[in-house]
Amino acid sequence: MVSSQTTEQRALAVAAAVPDPEIPALTIADLGILRAVEIAEDGGVIAHLSPTYMGCPAVLAIELAVTTALQEAGFQARTERILSPPWTTDWITEEGRRKMAAYGIAPPVPEGRVPDCPQCGSASTEKLSEFGSTACKALWRCTACLEPFDYFKCL
Amino acid sequence: MASAEDIFCGLLRLADDHLILGQRVSEWSGHAPQLEEDLALSNIALDLIGSARALYQLAGETEGKGRDEDQLAFLRDERAYHNLLLAEYPNTDFAHTILRQFYFSSFQQLYWQAALESTLPELAAIAAKSLKEVAYHHRHAADWVIRLGDGTELSHQRMLAAEANLAPYLGEMFEKDALAGRLADAAILPDPAELQAAFAADRANILTRASLPVADIESRLSGGRSGRHTEAMGHLLAELQYMQHRFPGQQW
Ligand SMILES: [Zn+2]
């Protein structure tokens, strides 16, 4: 029991450190995509991952990166895609939100609120487009510093 | 009683709607009227194809004959696709594209909402995931319908033409044939006929705000659910299936 817990924790640490391919400043644990790590009966590691968007092209890349990272750390590994409950931006950690803003992407805010500019911090911002460079982002502009910025959509 | 074959066929209808409309919308990539709209349509297409993949996987597992998502998506003949005719309707112009998107998103939002209660847990999970995505599509398309319908004389004329051309396809979404009836009785898939009233209310609200007339929902053109397609479908499939026909079994 003690040794199996250590294995699980070690595997979790390895998987949690895998960067997101689209926002490499964040790990998949920061984004809440990594739900759990499970030790199978055959001793292999199963990483449970929740896709942000179903058609997100990064899903396969993330699954491959997690499997590879675990294998390089000496585990026999595979991933499982978890759709239910669906991923939500609420699962992004506080640390994740901080890193996101530092990277220049405004973290999600509740419906009806506007995001602060990640460049200058101003609250006077406006939406340019509901859809941005990737499925999870919208395009906004700061009316104070006039810089456009990505906003991580609330889902 | 719904058999495994029924469930497979029902899932295939749903998956085909998403794949075929996703393929249609993706034809705008690089050609949309403005950059923001190019991104929006490409993202909507990706979402639709993402839902299609999950549905094909589930359909393949239900069928149990070892067919995977790629085989189901790419290796069937035209008559074996069971999508709504609305999904294959050519893009035509931006008015047709965005009105088609509004109609499909409005229907699909109600459909996924009802499918949350499905007795098939895998489908309920796909519904929960897709519901969040289709809400964005619905809002985006409805905004455009209002803006163009209530816009310039030209944009209004184009929306009128789109509405006249697409209206005859709307009834097909709510047709409840024997298969749909068995699946609804088993609470596996929503009863499409029960969604019509809420769809009609949503459509009337948006079209009225767009200064467009609200014609009755007609069932003049249908057949997609039993594999009888419009001429446009062959052209769509020629492009969709090109790689698999040219390089059978190719993967990347
Ligand atoms: Zn600013």
PDB file of C-alpha atoms in Angstrom, chain B residues 16-222:
ATOM      1  CA  ASP B  16     -23.120  12.307 -39.763  1.00  0.00           C
ATOM      2  CA  ASP B  17     -24.929  15.600 -39.068  1.00  0.00           C
ATOM      3  CA  HIS B  18     -21.825  16.862 -37.294  1.00  0.00           C
ATOM      4  CA  LEU B  19     -19.253  15.553 -39.758  1.00  0.00           C
ATOM      5  CA  ILE B  20     -21.052  16.755 -42.879  1.00  0.00           C
ATOM      6  CA  LEU B  21     -21.845  20.205 -41.500  1.00  0.00           C
ATOM      7  CA  GLY B  22     -18.301  20.422 -40.098  1.00  0.00           C
ATOM      8  CA  GLN B  23     -16.924  19.625 -43.549  1.00  0.00           C
ATOM      9  CA  ARG B  24     -19.186  22.268 -45.118  1.00  0.00           C
ATOM     10  CA  VAL B  25     -18.217  24.963 -42.620  1.00  0.00           C
ATOM     11  CA  SER B  26     -14.520  24.119 -42.992  1.00  0.00           C
ATOM     12  CA  GLU B  27     -14.786  25.045 -46.687  1.00  0.00           C
ATOM     13  CA  TRP B  28     -14.744  28.665 -45.479  1.00  0.00           C
ATOM     14  CA  SER B  29     -11.251  28.359 -43.973  1.00  0.00           C
ATOM     15  CA  GLY B  30      -9.158  30.986 -45.729  1.00  0.00           C
ATOM     16  CA  HIS B  31     -12.169  32.386 -47.626  1.00  0.00           C
ATOM     17  CA  ALA B  32     -14.398  34.006 -45.007  1.00  0.00           C
ATOM     18  CA  PRO B  33     -15.517  37.634 -45.457  1.00  0.00           C
ATOM     19  CA  GLN B  34     -13.181  38.842 -42.692  1.00  0.00           C
ATOM     20  CA  LEU B  35     -10.353  37.451 -40.600  1.00  0.00           C
ATOM     21  CA  GLU B  36     -12.342  37.198 -37.357  1.00  0.00           C
ATOM     22  CA  GLU B  37     -15.060  35.289 -39.179  1.00  0.00           C
ATOM     23  CA  ASP B  38     -12.501  32.974 -40.745  1.00  0.00           C
ATOM     24  CA  LEU B  39     -11.332  32.067 -37.247  1.00  0.00           C
ATOM     25  CA  ALA B  40     -14.885  31.715 -35.975  1.00  0.00           C
ATOM     26  CA  LEU B  41     -16.005  29.394 -38.775  1.00  0.00           C
ATOM     27  CA  SER B  42     -12.841  27.308 -38.555  1.00  0.00           C
ATOM     28  CA  ASN B  43     -13.367  26.921 -34.807  1.00  0.00           C
ATOM     29  CA  ILE B  44     -17.013  25.978 -35.267  1.00  0.00           C
ATOM     30  CA  ALA B  45     -16.015  23.390 -37.885  1.00  0.00           C
ATOM     31  CA  LEU B  46     -13.440  21.952 -35.473  1.00  0.00           C
ATOM     32  CA  ASP B  47     -16.017  21.688 -32.698  1.00  0.00           C
ATOM     33  CA  LEU B  48     -18.474  19.927 -35.007  1.00  0.00           C
ATOM     34  CA  ILE B  49     -15.859  17.463 -36.209  1.00  0.00           C
ATOM     35  CA  GLY B  50     -14.744  16.911 -32.614  1.00  0.00           C
ATOM     36  CA  SER B  51     -18.299  15.937 -31.650  1.00  0.00           C
ATOM     37  CA  ALA B  52     -18.510  13.734 -34.758  1.00  0.00           C
ATOM     38  CA  ARG B  53     -15.360  11.863 -33.730  1.00  0.00           C
ATOM     39  CA  ALA B  54     -16.667  11.101 -30.262  1.00  0.00           C
ATOM     40  CA  LEU B  55     -19.984   9.950 -31.739  1.00  0.00           C
ATOM     41  CA  TYR B  56     -18.327   7.728 -34.366  1.00  0.00           C
ATOM     42  CA  GLN B  57     -16.151   6.144 -31.676  1.00  0.00           C
ATOM     43  CA  LEU B  58     -19.222   5.384 -29.604  1.00  0.00           C
ATOM     44  CA  ALA B  59     -21.108   4.125 -32.684  1.00  0.00           C
ATOM     45  CA  GLY B  60     -18.190   1.868 -33.630  1.00  0.00           C
ATOM     46  CA  GLU B  61     -18.030   0.404 -30.120  1.00  0.00           C
ATOM     47  CA  THR B  62     -21.797  -0.145 -30.143  1.00  0.00           C
ATOM     48  CA  GLU B  63     -21.649  -1.876 -33.517  1.00  0.00           C
ATOM     49  CA  GLY B  64     -18.864  -4.143 -32.293  1.00  0.00           C
ATOM     50  CA  LYS B  65     -17.531  -4.998 -35.745  1.00  0.00           C
ATOM     51  CA  GLY B  66     -14.194  -3.324 -35.251  1.00  0.00           C
ATOM     52  CA  ARG B  67     -14.962  -0.235 -37.360  1.00  0.00           C
ATOM     53  CA  ASP B  68     -13.188   2.820 -35.976  1.00  0.00           C
ATOM     54  CA  GLU B  69     -14.020   6.517 -36.360  1.00  0.00           C
ATOM     55  CA  ASP B  70     -12.008   6.876 -39.572  1.00  0.00           C
ATOM     56  CA  GLN B  71     -13.643   3.919 -41.256  1.00  0.00           C
ATOM     57  CA  LEU B  72     -17.077   5.231 -40.360  1.00  0.00           C
ATOM     58  CA  ALA B  73     -16.272   8.791 -41.379  1.00  0.00           C
ATOM     59  CA  PHE B  74     -14.465   8.118 -44.637  1.00  0.00           C
ATOM     60  CA  LEU B  75     -15.251   4.671 -45.983  1.00  0.00           C
ATOM     61  CA  ARG B  76     -18.982   4.609 -46.603  1.00  0.00           C
ATOM     62  CA  ASP B  77     -20.946   5.173 -49.787  1.00  0.00           C
ATOM     63  CA  GLU B  78     -23.261   8.138 -50.138  1.00  0.00           C
ATOM     64  CA  ARG B  79     -26.416   6.151 -49.391  1.00  0.00           C
ATOM     65  CA  ALA B  80     -24.925   4.991 -46.080  1.00  0.00           C
ATOM     66  CA  TYR B  81     -24.677   8.566 -44.712  1.00  0.00           C
ATOM     67  CA  HIS B  82     -27.779   9.522 -42.741  1.00  0.00           C
ATOM     68  CA  ASN B  83     -27.305  13.239 -42.076  1.00  0.00           C
ATOM     69  CA  LEU B  84     -29.951  15.945 -42.367  1.00  0.00           C
ATOM     70  CA  LEU B  85     -30.143  17.496 -45.824  1.00  0.00           C
ATOM     71  CA  LEU B  86     -29.679  20.885 -44.142  1.00  0.00           C
ATOM     72  CA  ALA B  87     -26.146  19.835 -43.138  1.00  0.00           C
ATOM     73  CA  GLU B  88     -25.064  19.184 -46.731  1.00  0.00           C
ATOM     74  CA  TYR B  89     -26.695  22.335 -48.145  1.00  0.00           C
ATOM     75  CA  PRO B  90     -23.976  24.220 -50.056  1.00  0.00           C
ATOM     76  CA  ASN B  91     -22.414  27.253 -48.378  1.00  0.00           C
ATOM     77  CA  THR B  92     -23.785  29.453 -51.209  1.00  0.00           C
ATOM     78  CA  ASP B  93     -22.989  32.792 -49.554  1.00  0.00           C
ATOM     79  CA  PHE B  94     -22.353  33.994 -46.020  1.00  0.00           C
ATOM     80  CA  ALA B  95     -26.085  34.577 -45.440  1.00  0.00           C
ATOM     81  CA  HIS B  96     -26.937  30.943 -46.222  1.00  0.00           C
ATOM     82  CA  THR B  97     -23.981  29.709 -44.176  1.00  0.00           C
ATOM     83  CA  ILE B  98     -24.810  31.694 -41.071  1.00  0.00           C
ATOM     84  CA  LEU B  99     -28.556  31.031 -41.219  1.00  0.00           C
ATOM     85  CA  ARG B 100     -27.893  27.302 -41.684  1.00  0.00           C
ATOM     86  CA  GLN B 101     -25.579  27.488 -38.653  1.00  0.00           C
ATOM     87  CA  PHE B 102     -28.202  29.270 -36.598  1.00  0.00           C
ATOM     88  CA  TYR B 103     -30.838  26.653 -37.446  1.00  0.00           C
ATOM     89  CA  PHE B 104     -28.583  23.703 -36.766  1.00  0.00           C
ATOM     90  CA  SER B 105     -27.181  25.194 -33.535  1.00  0.00           C
ATOM     91  CA  SER B 106     -30.645  26.062 -32.262  1.00  0.00           C
ATOM     92  CA  PHE B 107     -31.854  22.511 -32.934  1.00  0.00           C
ATOM     93  CA  GLN B 108     -28.697  20.888 -31.621  1.00  0.00           C
ATOM     94  CA  GLN B 109     -28.662  22.930 -28.419  1.00  0.00           C
ATOM     95  CA  LEU B 110     -32.161  21.646 -27.609  1.00  0.00           C
ATOM     96  CA  TYR B 111     -31.141  18.155 -28.664  1.00  0.00           C
ATOM     97  CA  TRP B 112     -28.059  18.028 -26.411  1.00  0.00           C
ATOM     98  CA  GLN B 113     -30.023  19.506 -23.535  1.00  0.00           C
ATOM     99  CA  ALA B 114     -32.518  16.647 -23.818  1.00  0.00           C
ATOM    100  CA  ALA B 115     -29.738  14.090 -24.360  1.00  0.00           C
ATOM    101  CA  LEU B 116     -28.282  14.904 -20.920  1.00  0.00           C
ATOM    102  CA  GLU B 117     -30.994  12.535 -19.645  1.00  0.00           C
ATOM    103  CA  SER B 118     -30.015   9.703 -22.007  1.00  0.00           C
ATOM    104  CA  THR B 119     -29.936   6.217 -20.531  1.00  0.00           C
ATOM    105  CA  LEU B 120     -26.725   5.715 -22.514  1.00  0.00           C
ATOM    106  CA  PRO B 121     -24.156   7.301 -20.170  1.00  0.00           C
ATOM    107  CA  GLU B 122     -21.499   7.742 -22.881  1.00  0.00           C
ATOM    108  CA  LEU B 123     -23.958   9.767 -24.936  1.00  0.00           C
ATOM    109  CA  ALA B 124     -24.966  11.878 -21.940  1.00  0.00           C
ATOM    110  CA  ALA B 125     -21.254  12.682 -21.457  1.00  0.00           C
ATOM    111  CA  ILE B 126     -20.850  13.755 -25.093  1.00  0.00           C
ATOM    112  CA  ALA B 127     -24.024  15.842 -24.747  1.00  0.00           C
ATOM    113  CA  ALA B 128     -22.687  17.663 -21.672  1.00  0.00           C
ATOM    114  CA  LYS B 129     -19.440  18.467 -23.452  1.00  0.00           C
ATOM    115  CA  SER B 130     -21.023  19.482 -26.768  1.00  0.00           C
ATOM    116  CA  LEU B 131     -23.735  21.566 -25.125  1.00  0.00           C
ATOM    117  CA  LYS B 132     -21.191  24.093 -23.908  1.00  0.00           C
ATOM    118  CA  GLU B 133     -19.679  24.398 -27.364  1.00  0.00           C
ATOM    119  CA  VAL B 134     -22.951  24.674 -29.290  1.00  0.00           C
ATOM    120  CA  ALA B 135     -24.062  27.527 -27.015  1.00  0.00           C
ATOM    121  CA  TYR B 136     -21.210  29.617 -28.459  1.00  0.00           C
ATOM    122  CA  HIS B 137     -22.135  28.651 -32.028  1.00  0.00           C
ATOM    123  CA  HIS B 138     -25.750  29.559 -31.403  1.00  0.00           C
ATOM    124  CA  ARG B 139     -24.943  32.970 -29.971  1.00  0.00           C
ATOM    125  CA  HIS B 140     -22.485  33.763 -32.741  1.00  0.00           C
ATOM    126  CA  ALA B 141     -24.817  32.722 -35.575  1.00  0.00           C
ATOM    127  CA  ALA B 142     -27.874  34.421 -34.035  1.00  0.00           C
ATOM    128  CA  ASP B 143     -25.927  37.689 -33.676  1.00  0.00           C
ATOM    129  CA  TRP B 144     -25.070  37.586 -37.366  1.00  0.00           C
ATOM    130  CA  VAL B 145     -28.617  36.720 -38.447  1.00  0.00           C
ATOM    131  CA  ILE B 146     -29.881  39.798 -36.600  1.00  0.00           C
ATOM    132  CA  ARG B 147     -27.083  42.025 -37.851  1.00  0.00           C
ATOM    133  CA  LEU B 148     -27.495  41.008 -41.507  1.00  0.00           C
ATOM    134  CA  GLY B 149     -31.281  40.709 -41.548  1.00  0.00           C
ATOM    135  CA  ASP B 150     -31.606  44.126 -39.936  1.00  0.00           C
ATOM    136  CA  GLY B 151     -28.619  45.547 -41.823  1.00  0.00           C
ATOM    137  CA  THR B 152     -28.345  47.066 -45.288  1.00  0.00           C
ATOM    138  CA  GLU B 153     -30.804  46.572 -48.124  1.00  0.00           C
ATOM    139  CA  LEU B 154     -28.383  44.100 -49.725  1.00  0.00           C
ATOM    140  CA  SER B 155     -27.738  42.075 -46.562  1.00  0.00           C
ATOM    141  CA  HIS B 156     -31.483  41.977 -45.893  1.00  0.00           C
ATOM    142  CA  GLN B 157     -32.176  40.681 -49.434  1.00  0.00           C
ATOM    143  CA  ARG B 158     -29.529  38.003 -49.018  1.00  0.00           C
ATOM    144  CA  MET B 159     -30.989  36.858 -45.717  1.00  0.00           C
ATOM    145  CA  LEU B 160     -34.463  36.734 -47.267  1.00  0.00           C
ATOM    146  CA  ALA B 161     -33.133  34.515 -50.042  1.00  0.00           C
ATOM    147  CA  ALA B 162     -31.325  32.268 -47.544  1.00  0.00           C
ATOM    148  CA  GLU B 163     -34.447  31.920 -45.423  1.00  0.00           C
ATOM    149  CA  ALA B 164     -36.576  31.058 -48.477  1.00  0.00           C
ATOM    150  CA  ASN B 165     -34.070  28.419 -49.594  1.00  0.00           C
ATOM    151  CA  LEU B 166     -33.473  26.797 -46.207  1.00  0.00           C
ATOM    152  CA  ALA B 167     -37.006  26.810 -44.771  1.00  0.00           C
ATOM    153  CA  PRO B 168     -38.099  23.672 -46.716  1.00  0.00           C
ATOM    154  CA  TYR B 169     -35.374  21.649 -44.968  1.00  0.00           C
ATOM    155  CA  LEU B 170     -36.364  22.484 -41.389  1.00  0.00           C
ATOM    156  CA  GLY B 171     -39.104  19.898 -40.952  1.00  0.00           C
ATOM    157  CA  GLU B 172     -36.675  17.031 -41.452  1.00  0.00           C
ATOM    158  CA  MET B 173     -34.988  17.810 -38.118  1.00  0.00           C
ATOM    159  CA  PHE B 174     -38.183  16.904 -36.242  1.00  0.00           C
ATOM    160  CA  GLU B 175     -39.284  13.854 -38.222  1.00  0.00           C
ATOM    161  CA  LYS B 176     -39.885  10.890 -35.972  1.00  0.00           C
ATOM    162  CA  ASP B 177     -39.640   7.708 -38.009  1.00  0.00           C
ATOM    163  CA  ALA B 178     -39.856   4.189 -36.533  1.00  0.00           C
ATOM    164  CA  LEU B 179     -36.166   4.164 -35.567  1.00  0.00           C
ATOM    165  CA  ALA B 180     -36.326   7.556 -33.858  1.00  0.00           C
ATOM    166  CA  GLY B 181     -39.474   6.361 -32.078  1.00  0.00           C
ATOM    167  CA  ARG B 182     -37.828   3.221 -30.686  1.00  0.00           C
ATOM    168  CA  LEU B 183     -34.774   5.176 -29.519  1.00  0.00           C
ATOM    169  CA  ALA B 184     -36.955   7.833 -27.891  1.00  0.00           C
ATOM    170  CA  ASP B 185     -39.096   5.187 -26.150  1.00  0.00           C
ATOM    171  CA  ALA B 186     -35.940   3.646 -24.700  1.00  0.00           C
ATOM    172  CA  ALA B 187     -34.785   7.146 -23.630  1.00  0.00           C
ATOM    173  CA  ILE B 188     -31.536   6.629 -25.514  1.00  0.00           C
ATOM    174  CA  LEU B 189     -31.949   9.561 -27.881  1.00  0.00           C
ATOM    175  CA  PRO B 190     -34.291  12.559 -27.538  1.00  0.00           C
ATOM    176  CA  ASP B 191     -37.622  12.515 -29.348  1.00  0.00           C
ATOM    177  CA  PRO B 192     -36.991  14.951 -32.229  1.00  0.00           C
ATOM    178  CA  ALA B 193     -40.678  15.832 -32.585  1.00  0.00           C
ATOM    179  CA  GLU B 194     -40.734  17.143 -29.019  1.00  0.00           C
ATOM    180  CA  LEU B 195     -38.061  19.721 -29.840  1.00  0.00           C
ATOM    181  CA  GLN B 196     -40.020  21.480 -32.554  1.00  0.00           C
ATOM    182  CA  ALA B 197     -41.994  23.913 -30.386  1.00  0.00           C
ATOM    183  CA  ALA B 198     -38.928  25.262 -28.592  1.00  0.00           C
ATOM    184  CA  PHE B 199     -37.040  25.507 -31.896  1.00  0.00           C
ATOM    185  CA  ALA B 200     -39.932  27.404 -33.490  1.00  0.00           C
ATOM    186  CA  ALA B 201     -39.959  29.873 -30.591  1.00  0.00           C
ATOM    187  CA  ASP B 202     -36.212  30.496 -30.798  1.00  0.00           C
ATOM    188  CA  ARG B 203     -36.380  30.896 -34.582  1.00  0.00           C
ATOM    189  CA  ALA B 204     -39.339  33.275 -34.418  1.00  0.00           C
ATOM    190  CA  ASN B 205     -37.587  35.396 -31.799  1.00  0.00           C
ATOM    191  CA  ILE B 206     -34.347  35.764 -33.777  1.00  0.00           C
ATOM    192  CA  LEU B 207     -35.974  36.213 -37.214  1.00  0.00           C
ATOM    193  CA  THR B 208     -38.313  38.865 -35.824  1.00  0.00           C
ATOM    194  CA  ARG B 209     -35.400  40.759 -34.295  1.00  0.00           C
ATOM    195  CA  ALA B 210     -33.699  40.424 -37.693  1.00  0.00           C
ATOM    196  CA  SER B 211     -36.729  42.035 -39.417  1.00  0.00           C
ATOM    197  CA  LEU B 212     -37.251  38.825 -41.364  1.00  0.00           C
ATOM    198  CA  PRO B 213     -40.615  37.125 -41.937  1.00  0.00           C
ATOM    199  CA  VAL B 214     -41.261  33.892 -40.040  1.00  0.00           C
ATOM    200  CA  ALA B 215     -42.618  31.273 -42.418  1.00  0.00           C
ATOM    201  CA  ASP B 216     -44.046  27.969 -41.179  1.00  0.00           C
ATOM    202  CA  ILE B 217     -41.704  25.049 -40.554  1.00  0.00           C
ATOM    203  CA  GLU B 218     -42.154  22.852 -43.587  1.00  0.00           C
ATOM    204  CA  SER B 219     -41.206  19.303 -44.314  1.00  0.00           C
ATOM    205  CA  ARG B 220     -41.033  19.635 -48.059  1.00  0.00           C
ATOM    206  CA  LEU B 221     -37.536  18.266 -48.498  1.00  0.00           C
ATOM    207  CA  SER B 222     -36.254  15.284 -46.573  1.00  0.00           C
TER     208      SER B 222
END
